[in-house]
CSV table of C-alpha atoms in Angstrom, one decimal:
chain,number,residue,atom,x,y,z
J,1,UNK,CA,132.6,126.1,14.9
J,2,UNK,CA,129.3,127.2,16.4
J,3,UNK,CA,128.2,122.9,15.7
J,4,UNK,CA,131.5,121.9,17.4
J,5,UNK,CA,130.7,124.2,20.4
J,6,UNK,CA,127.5,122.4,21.1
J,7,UNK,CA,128.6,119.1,20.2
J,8,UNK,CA,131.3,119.7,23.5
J,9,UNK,CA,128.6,121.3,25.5
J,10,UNK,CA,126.4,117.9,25.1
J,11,UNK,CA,128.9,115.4,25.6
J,12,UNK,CA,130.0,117.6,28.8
J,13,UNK,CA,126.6,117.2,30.1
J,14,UNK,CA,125.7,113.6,29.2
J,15,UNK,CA,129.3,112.2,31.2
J,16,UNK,CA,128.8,114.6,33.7
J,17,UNK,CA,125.1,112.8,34.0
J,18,UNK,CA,126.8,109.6,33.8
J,19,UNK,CA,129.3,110.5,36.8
J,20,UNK,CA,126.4,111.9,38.8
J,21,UNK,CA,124.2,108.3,38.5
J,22,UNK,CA,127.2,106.6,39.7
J,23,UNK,CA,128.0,108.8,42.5
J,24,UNK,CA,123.8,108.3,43.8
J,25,UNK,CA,124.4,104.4,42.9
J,26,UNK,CA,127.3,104.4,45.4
J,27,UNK,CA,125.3,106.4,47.7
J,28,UNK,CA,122.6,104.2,48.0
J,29,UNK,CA,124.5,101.2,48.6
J,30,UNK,CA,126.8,103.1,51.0
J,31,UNK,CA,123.7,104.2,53.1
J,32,UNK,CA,121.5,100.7,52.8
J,33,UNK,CA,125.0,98.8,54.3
J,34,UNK,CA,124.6,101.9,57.2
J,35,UNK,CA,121.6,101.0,57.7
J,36,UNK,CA,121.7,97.4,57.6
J,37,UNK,CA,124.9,98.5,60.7
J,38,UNK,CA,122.1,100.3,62.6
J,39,UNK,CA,119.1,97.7,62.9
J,40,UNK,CA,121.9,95.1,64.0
J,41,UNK,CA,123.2,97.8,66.4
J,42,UNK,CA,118.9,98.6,67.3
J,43,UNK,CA,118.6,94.9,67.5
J,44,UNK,CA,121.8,94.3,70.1
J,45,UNK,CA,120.8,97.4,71.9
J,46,UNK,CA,117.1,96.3,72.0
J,47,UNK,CA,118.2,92.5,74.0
J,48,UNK,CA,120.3,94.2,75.9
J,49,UNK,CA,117.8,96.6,77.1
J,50,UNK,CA,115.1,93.6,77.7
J,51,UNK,CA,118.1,91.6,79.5
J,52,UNK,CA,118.4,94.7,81.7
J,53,UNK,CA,114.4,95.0,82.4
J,54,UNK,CA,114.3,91.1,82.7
J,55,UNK,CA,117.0,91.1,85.7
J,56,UNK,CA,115.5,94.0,87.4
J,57,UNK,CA,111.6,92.4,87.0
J,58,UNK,CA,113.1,88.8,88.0
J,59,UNK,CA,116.1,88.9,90.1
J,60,UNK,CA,115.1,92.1,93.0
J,61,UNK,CA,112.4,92.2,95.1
J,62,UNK,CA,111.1,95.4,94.1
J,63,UNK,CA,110.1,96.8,97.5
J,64,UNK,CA,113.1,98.1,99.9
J,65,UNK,CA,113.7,95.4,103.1
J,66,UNK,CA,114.0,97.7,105.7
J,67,UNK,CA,112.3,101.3,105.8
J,68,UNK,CA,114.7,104.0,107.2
J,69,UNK,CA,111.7,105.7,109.7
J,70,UNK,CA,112.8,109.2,109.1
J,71,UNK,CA,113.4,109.4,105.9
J,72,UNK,CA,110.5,107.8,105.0
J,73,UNK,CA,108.2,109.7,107.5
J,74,UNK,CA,109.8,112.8,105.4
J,75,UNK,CA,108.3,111.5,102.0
J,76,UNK,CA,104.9,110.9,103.9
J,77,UNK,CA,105.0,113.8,104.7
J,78,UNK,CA,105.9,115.4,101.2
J,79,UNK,CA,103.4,113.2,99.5
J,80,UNK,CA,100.4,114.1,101.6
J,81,UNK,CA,101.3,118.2,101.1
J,82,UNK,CA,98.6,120.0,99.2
J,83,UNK,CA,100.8,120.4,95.8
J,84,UNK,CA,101.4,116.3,96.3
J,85,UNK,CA,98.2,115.0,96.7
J,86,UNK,CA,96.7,117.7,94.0
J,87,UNK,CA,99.4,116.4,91.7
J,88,UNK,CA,98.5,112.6,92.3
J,89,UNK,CA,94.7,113.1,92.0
J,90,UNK,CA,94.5,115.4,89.1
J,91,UNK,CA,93.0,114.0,86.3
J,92,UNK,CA,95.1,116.0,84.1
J,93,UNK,CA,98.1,117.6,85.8
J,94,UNK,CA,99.8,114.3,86.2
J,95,UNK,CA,99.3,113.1,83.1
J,96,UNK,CA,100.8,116.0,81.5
J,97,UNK,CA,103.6,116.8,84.3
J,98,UNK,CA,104.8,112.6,82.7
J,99,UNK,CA,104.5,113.7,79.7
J,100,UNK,CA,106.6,116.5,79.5
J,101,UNK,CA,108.9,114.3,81.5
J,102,UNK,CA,109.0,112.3,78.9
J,103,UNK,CA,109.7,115.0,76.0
J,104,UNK,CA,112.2,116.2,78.8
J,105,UNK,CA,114.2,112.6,77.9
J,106,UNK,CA,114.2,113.3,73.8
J,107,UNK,CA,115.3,117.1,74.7
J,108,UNK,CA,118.1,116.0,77.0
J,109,UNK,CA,119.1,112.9,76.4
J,110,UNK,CA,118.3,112.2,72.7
J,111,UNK,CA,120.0,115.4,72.0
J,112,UNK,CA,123.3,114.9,74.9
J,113,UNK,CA,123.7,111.4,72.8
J,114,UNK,CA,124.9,113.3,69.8
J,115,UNK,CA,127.7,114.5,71.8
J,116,UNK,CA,128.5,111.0,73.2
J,117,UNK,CA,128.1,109.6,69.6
J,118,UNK,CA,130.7,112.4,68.6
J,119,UNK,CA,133.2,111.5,71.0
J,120,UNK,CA,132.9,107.6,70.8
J,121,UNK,CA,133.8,108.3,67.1
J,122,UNK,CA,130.7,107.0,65.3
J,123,UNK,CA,128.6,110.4,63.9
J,124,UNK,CA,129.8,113.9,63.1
J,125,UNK,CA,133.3,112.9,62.7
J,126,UNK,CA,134.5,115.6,60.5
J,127,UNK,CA,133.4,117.8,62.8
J,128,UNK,CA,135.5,119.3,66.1
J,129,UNK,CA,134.5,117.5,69.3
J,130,UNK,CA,133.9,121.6,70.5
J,131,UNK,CA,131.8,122.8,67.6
J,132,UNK,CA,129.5,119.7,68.8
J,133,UNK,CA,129.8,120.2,72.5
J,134,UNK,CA,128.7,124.0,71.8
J,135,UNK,CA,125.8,123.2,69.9
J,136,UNK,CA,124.6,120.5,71.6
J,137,UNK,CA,124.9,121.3,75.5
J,138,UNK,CA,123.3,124.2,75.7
J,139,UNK,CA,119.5,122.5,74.4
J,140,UNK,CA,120.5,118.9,76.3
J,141,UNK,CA,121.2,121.6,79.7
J,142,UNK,CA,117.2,122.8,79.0
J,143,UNK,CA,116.3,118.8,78.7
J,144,UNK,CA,117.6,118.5,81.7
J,145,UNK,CA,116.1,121.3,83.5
J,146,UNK,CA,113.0,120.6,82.0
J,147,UNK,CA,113.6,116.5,83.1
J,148,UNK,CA,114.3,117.8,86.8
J,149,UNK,CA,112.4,119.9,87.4
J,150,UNK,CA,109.2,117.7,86.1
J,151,UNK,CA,111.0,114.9,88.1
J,152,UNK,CA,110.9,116.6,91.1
J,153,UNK,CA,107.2,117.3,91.0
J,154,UNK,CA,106.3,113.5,90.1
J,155,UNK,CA,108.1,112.7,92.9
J,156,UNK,CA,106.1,115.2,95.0
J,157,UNK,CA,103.3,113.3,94.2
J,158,UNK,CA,104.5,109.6,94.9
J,159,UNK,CA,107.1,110.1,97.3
J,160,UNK,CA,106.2,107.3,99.6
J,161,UNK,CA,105.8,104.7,96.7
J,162,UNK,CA,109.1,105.8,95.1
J,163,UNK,CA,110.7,105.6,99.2
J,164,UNK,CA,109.6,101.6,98.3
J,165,UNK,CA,110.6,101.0,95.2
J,166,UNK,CA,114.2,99.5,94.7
J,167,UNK,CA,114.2,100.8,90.9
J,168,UNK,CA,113.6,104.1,92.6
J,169,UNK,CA,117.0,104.5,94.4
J,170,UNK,CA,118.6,102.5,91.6
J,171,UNK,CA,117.8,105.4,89.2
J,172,UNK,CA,119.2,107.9,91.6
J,173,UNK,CA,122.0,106.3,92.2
J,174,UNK,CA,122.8,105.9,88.2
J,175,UNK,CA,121.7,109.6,87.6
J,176,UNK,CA,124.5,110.0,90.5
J,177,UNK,CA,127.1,108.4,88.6
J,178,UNK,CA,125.9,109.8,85.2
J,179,UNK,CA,126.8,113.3,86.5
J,180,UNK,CA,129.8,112.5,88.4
J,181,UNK,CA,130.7,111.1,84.9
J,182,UNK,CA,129.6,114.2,83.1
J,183,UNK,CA,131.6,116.6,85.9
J,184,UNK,CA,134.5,114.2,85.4
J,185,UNK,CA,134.7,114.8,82.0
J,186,UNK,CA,134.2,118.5,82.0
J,187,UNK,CA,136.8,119.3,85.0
J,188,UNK,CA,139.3,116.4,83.5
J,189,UNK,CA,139.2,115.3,80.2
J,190,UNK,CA,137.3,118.2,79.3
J,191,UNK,CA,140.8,120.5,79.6
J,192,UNK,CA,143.1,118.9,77.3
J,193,UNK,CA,140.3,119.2,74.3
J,194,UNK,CA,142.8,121.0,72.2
J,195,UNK,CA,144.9,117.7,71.4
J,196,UNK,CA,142.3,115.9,70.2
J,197,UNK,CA,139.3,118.3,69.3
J,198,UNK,CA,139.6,117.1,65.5
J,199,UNK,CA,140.8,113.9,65.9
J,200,UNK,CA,138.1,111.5,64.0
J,201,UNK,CA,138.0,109.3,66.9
J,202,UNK,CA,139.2,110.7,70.1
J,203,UNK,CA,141.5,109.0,72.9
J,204,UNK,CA,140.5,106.4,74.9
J,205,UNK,CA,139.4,108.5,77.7
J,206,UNK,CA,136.7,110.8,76.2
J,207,UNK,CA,135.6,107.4,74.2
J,208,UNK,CA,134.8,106.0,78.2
J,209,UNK,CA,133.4,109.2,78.9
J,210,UNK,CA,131.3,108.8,76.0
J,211,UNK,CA,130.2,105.1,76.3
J,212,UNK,CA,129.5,105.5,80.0
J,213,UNK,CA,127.1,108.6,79.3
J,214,UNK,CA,125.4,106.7,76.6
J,215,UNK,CA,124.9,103.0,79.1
J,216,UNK,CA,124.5,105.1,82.2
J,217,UNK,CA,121.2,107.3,80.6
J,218,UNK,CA,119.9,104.6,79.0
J,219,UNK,CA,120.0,102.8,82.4
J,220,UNK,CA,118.7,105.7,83.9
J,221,UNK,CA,115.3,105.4,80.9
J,222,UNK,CA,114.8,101.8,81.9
J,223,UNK,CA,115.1,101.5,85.7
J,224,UNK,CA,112.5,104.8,85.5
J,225,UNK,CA,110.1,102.6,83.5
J,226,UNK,CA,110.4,99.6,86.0
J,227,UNK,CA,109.8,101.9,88.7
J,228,UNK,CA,106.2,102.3,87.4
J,229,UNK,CA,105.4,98.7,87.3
J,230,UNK,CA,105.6,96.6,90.8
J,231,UNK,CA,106.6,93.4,90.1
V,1,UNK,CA,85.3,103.0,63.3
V,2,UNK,CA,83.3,99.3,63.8
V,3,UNK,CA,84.9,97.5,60.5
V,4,UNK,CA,88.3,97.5,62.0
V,5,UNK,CA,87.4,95.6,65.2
V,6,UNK,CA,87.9,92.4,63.9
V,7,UNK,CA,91.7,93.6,63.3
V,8,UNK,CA,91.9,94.8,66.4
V,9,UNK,CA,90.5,91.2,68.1
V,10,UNK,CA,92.9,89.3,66.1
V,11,UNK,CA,95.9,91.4,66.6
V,12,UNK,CA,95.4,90.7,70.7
V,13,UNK,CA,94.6,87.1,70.0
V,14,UNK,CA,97.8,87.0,68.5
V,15,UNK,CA,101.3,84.2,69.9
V,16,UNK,CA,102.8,87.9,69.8
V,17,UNK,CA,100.0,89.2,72.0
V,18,UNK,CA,99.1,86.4,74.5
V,19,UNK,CA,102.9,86.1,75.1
V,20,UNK,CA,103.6,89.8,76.2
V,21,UNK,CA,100.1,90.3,77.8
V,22,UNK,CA,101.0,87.1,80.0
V,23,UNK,CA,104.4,87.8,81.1
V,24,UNK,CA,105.2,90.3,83.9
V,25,UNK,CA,108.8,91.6,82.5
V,26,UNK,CA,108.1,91.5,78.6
V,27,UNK,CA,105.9,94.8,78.4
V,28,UNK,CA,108.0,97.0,80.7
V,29,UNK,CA,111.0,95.2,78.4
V,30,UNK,CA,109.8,96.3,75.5
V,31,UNK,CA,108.2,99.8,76.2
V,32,UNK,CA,111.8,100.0,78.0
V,33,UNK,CA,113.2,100.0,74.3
V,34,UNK,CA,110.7,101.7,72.4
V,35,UNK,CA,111.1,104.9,75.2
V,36,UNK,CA,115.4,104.5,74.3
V,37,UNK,CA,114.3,104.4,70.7
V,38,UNK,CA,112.1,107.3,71.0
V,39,UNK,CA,115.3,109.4,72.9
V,40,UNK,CA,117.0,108.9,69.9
V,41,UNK,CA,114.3,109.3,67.0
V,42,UNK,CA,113.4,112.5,68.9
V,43,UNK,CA,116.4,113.6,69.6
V,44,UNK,CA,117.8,113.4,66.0
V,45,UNK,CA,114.5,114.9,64.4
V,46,UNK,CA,115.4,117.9,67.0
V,47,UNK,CA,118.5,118.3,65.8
V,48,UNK,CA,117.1,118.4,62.2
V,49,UNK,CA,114.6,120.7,62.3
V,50,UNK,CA,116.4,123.1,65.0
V,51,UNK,CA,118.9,122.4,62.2
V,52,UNK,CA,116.0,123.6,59.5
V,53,UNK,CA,115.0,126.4,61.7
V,54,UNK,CA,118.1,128.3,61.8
V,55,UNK,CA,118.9,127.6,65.4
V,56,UNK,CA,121.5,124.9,65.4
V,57,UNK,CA,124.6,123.8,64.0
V,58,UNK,CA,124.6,127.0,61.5
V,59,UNK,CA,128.0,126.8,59.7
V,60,UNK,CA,127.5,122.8,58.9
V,61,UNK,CA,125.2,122.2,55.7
V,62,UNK,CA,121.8,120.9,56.3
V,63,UNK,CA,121.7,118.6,53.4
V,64,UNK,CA,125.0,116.9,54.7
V,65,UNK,CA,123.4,116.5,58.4
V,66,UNK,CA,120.3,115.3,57.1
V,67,UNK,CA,122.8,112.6,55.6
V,68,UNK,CA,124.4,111.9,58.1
V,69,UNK,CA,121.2,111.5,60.3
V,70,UNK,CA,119.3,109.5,58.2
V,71,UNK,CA,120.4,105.7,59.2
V,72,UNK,CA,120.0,107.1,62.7
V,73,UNK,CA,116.5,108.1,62.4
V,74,UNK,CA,115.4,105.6,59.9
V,75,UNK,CA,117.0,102.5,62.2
V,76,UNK,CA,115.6,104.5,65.4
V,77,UNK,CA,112.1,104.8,63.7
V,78,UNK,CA,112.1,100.9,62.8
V,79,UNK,CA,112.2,99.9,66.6
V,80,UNK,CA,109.8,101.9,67.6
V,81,UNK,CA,107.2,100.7,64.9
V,82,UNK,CA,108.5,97.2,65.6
V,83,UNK,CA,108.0,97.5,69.9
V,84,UNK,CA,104.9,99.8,69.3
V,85,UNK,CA,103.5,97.2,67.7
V,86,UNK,CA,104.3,94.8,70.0
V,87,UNK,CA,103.0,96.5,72.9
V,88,UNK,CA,99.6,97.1,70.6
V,89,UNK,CA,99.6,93.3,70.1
V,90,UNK,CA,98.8,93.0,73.7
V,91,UNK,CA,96.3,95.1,74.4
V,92,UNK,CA,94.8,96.0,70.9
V,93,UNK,CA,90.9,95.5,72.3
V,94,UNK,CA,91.9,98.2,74.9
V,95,UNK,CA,93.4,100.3,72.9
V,96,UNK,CA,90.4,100.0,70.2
V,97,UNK,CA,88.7,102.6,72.9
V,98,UNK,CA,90.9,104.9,73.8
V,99,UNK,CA,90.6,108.0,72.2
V,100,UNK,CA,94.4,109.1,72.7
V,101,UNK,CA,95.1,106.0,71.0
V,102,UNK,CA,93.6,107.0,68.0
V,103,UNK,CA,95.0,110.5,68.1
V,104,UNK,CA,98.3,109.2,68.5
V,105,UNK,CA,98.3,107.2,65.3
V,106,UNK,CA,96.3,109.2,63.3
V,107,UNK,CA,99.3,112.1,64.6
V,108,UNK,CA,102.2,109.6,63.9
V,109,UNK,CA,101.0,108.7,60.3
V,110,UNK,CA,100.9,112.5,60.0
V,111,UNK,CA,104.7,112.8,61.7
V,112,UNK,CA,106.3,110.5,59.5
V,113,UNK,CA,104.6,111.4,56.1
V,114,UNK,CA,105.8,115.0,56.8
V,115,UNK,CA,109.3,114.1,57.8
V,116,UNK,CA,109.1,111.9,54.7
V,117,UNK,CA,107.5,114.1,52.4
V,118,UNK,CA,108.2,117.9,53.2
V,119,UNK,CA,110.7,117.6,55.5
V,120,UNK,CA,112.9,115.8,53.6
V,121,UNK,CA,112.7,118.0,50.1
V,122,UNK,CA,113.4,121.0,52.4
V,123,UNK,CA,116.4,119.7,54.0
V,124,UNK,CA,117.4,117.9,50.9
V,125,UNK,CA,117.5,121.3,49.1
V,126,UNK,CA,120.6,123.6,48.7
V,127,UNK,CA,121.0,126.2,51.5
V,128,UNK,CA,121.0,129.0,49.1
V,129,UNK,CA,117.5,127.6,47.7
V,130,UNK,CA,115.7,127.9,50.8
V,131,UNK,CA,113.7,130.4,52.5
V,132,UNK,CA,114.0,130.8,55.8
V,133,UNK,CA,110.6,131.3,56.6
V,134,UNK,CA,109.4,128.2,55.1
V,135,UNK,CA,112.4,126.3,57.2
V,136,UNK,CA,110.9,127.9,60.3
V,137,UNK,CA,107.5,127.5,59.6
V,138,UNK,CA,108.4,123.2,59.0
V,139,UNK,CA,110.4,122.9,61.5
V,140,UNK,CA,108.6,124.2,63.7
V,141,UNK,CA,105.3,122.0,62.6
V,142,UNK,CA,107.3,119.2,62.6
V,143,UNK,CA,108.2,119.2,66.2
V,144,UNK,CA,104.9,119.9,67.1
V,145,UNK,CA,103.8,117.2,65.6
V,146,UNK,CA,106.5,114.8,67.3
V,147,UNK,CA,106.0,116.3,70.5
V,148,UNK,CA,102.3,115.6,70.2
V,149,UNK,CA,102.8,111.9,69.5
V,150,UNK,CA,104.9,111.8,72.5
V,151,UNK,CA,102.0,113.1,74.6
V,152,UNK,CA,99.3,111.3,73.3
V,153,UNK,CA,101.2,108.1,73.2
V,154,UNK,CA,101.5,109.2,77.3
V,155,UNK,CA,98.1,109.5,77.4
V,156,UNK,CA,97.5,106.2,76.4
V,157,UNK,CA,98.0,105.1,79.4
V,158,UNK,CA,96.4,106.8,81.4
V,159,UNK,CA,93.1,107.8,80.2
């Protein structure tokens, strides 16, 4: 009896073994064709983002036509304040004032993209579109405090060269449309989250809400990175 | 530190690094890429460890997100290796004497071998398996770490 017991108690173990390899076999291939999906994704996302950088580098002239006087006597003005010109010439403050505007873009928007990844329908499917939203918003809303407020002081510093620069009022204009899109989908699409909250892929509206978060802030990365390079 | 010149010479000497170092768009181009990359690499190894530390996400299982995040911060990692290197190629003699240069890859080495190594047991492990001391403790070491190679790859340029 005692023999048979054992006997069971092997063969239990050795096919649940077997059932187990299979299941990390399967697994494996499973997450090597996933990844094999995001390098070609990476690799369409990387031309597109040269494209972009190419167009802006080539096709503008990166300095504005024709100065609007008061406006621009305004950043003069705000550029050659104390807290400006201490920022510009510092040998560190700058420097580190980038830098966590920098971090600021991993914090808000590397963590917002989760959200927009959600409601697109490509990660954290099984989840509620709300559970995500919770989680994630709060942290992204700090990232963006954070991206501001350091944005504001780099601007203090360069006012008048960012007054010149094209890639400059481009950014604004697409951190414009990146929260009208945002207050859009909060005040609109936002309110009827109950019909679709654990729907794998959401309708067609959050999707757009989604994609144009996603294209608009990565717009928003690249023009800021021309803006530091005159062509 | 001297041995390792002769890489450093070559690398700039490079098609890969004459090319970008001669053209006005392709470095912007391609630190344009390696800065979207970096969004999301961050940005997922945030998640993670805020994950690991308790903070985030709490009623979703951290080996499932780690899962689910892997392709994500694997692909995410590839590009930026890929355009870091790039953006090296063209200016490796420069780089050879910047001190937050070495820092940063010295840092990075250090980034990834933890995510790799530590990182990745912890989260691996069953919920009920882990302490969450030690989940605070690495996750917050690991965004230090992260955060550091951010700043110190900013630095780069400007010291």
């Amino acid at each position: 009896m005692a023999r048979a017991f054992f006997h069971d108690a092997k063969e239990v173990t050795l096919s649940s073994q077997v059932v187990q390899s299979i299941a990390k076999n399967k697994e494996r291939i499973v997450s090597r064709g996933r990844l094999l999906n995001g390098l070609i994704a990476a690799a369409i996302v990387s031309v597109l983002v040269s494209a972009v950088v190419w167009f802006l580098a080539v096709a503008i002239p990166a300095k504005t036509g024709s100065p609007f006087a008061p406006i621009r006597d305004l950043c003069a003005w705000i550029a050659a304040t104390r807290v400006g010109t201490g920022i510009l010439e510092s040998v560190w403050v700058f420097p580190i004032i980038e830098g966590l505007h920098l971090m600021g873009i991993a914090l808000s928007i590397g963590v917002l993209c989760w959200l927009d990844f959600r409601l697109i329908g490509v990660a954290f499917t099984d989840q509620p579109v709300s559970k995500v939203w919770k989680q994630v918003v709060p942290i992204a809303g700090v990232g963006f405090a954070l991206m501001f407020i350091t944005g504001a002081l780099l601007f203090w510093a360069e006012a008048v060269t960012a007054y010149d620069s094209v890639h400059f009022w481009i950014k604004l204009g697409l951190i414009l449309m990146a929260g009208l899109n945002a207050l859009y989908f909060e005040s609109v699409t936002h309110r009827g989250i109950a019909e679709w909250d654990s729907l794998p892929v959401p309708p067609l509206k959050a999707r757009m809400a989604g994609f144009a978060s996603l294209i608009l802030w990565t717009a928003v990365i690249i023009t800021g990175r021309t803006m530091a390079y005159s062509f | 530190m001297k041995t390792l010149f002769p890489f450093f010479k070559w690398a700039n000497n490079t098609w890969l690094g004459h090319t970008v170092s001669d053209s006005i768009w392709l470095f912007p181009a391609i630190e344009g890429v390696h800065i979207v990359a970096l969004a999301l690499l961050l940005g997922a190894i945030l998640v993670l460890n805020l994950r690991l530390m308790g903070v985030l996400m709490r009623e979703r299982s951290l080996p499932q997100l780690f899962r689910e995040l892997e392709t994500w911060t694997l692909s995410s990692l590839i590009v930026i290796l890929v355009t870091g290197a790039m953006l090296f190629a063209s200016e490796a003699v420069k780089t050879f004497y910047s001190y937050p240069f070495r820092i940063k890859i010295v840092l990075l080495l250090a980034a990834i071998v933890f995510h790799y190594t530590i990182s990745r047991r912890l989260m691996r492990k069953p919920e009920s398996e882990l302490s969450p001391l030690l989940g605070k403790v690495a996750g917050s070491v690991a965004i230090l770490l992260w955060v550091s190679v951010g700043f110190a790859g900013r630095a780069i340029g400007f010291f």
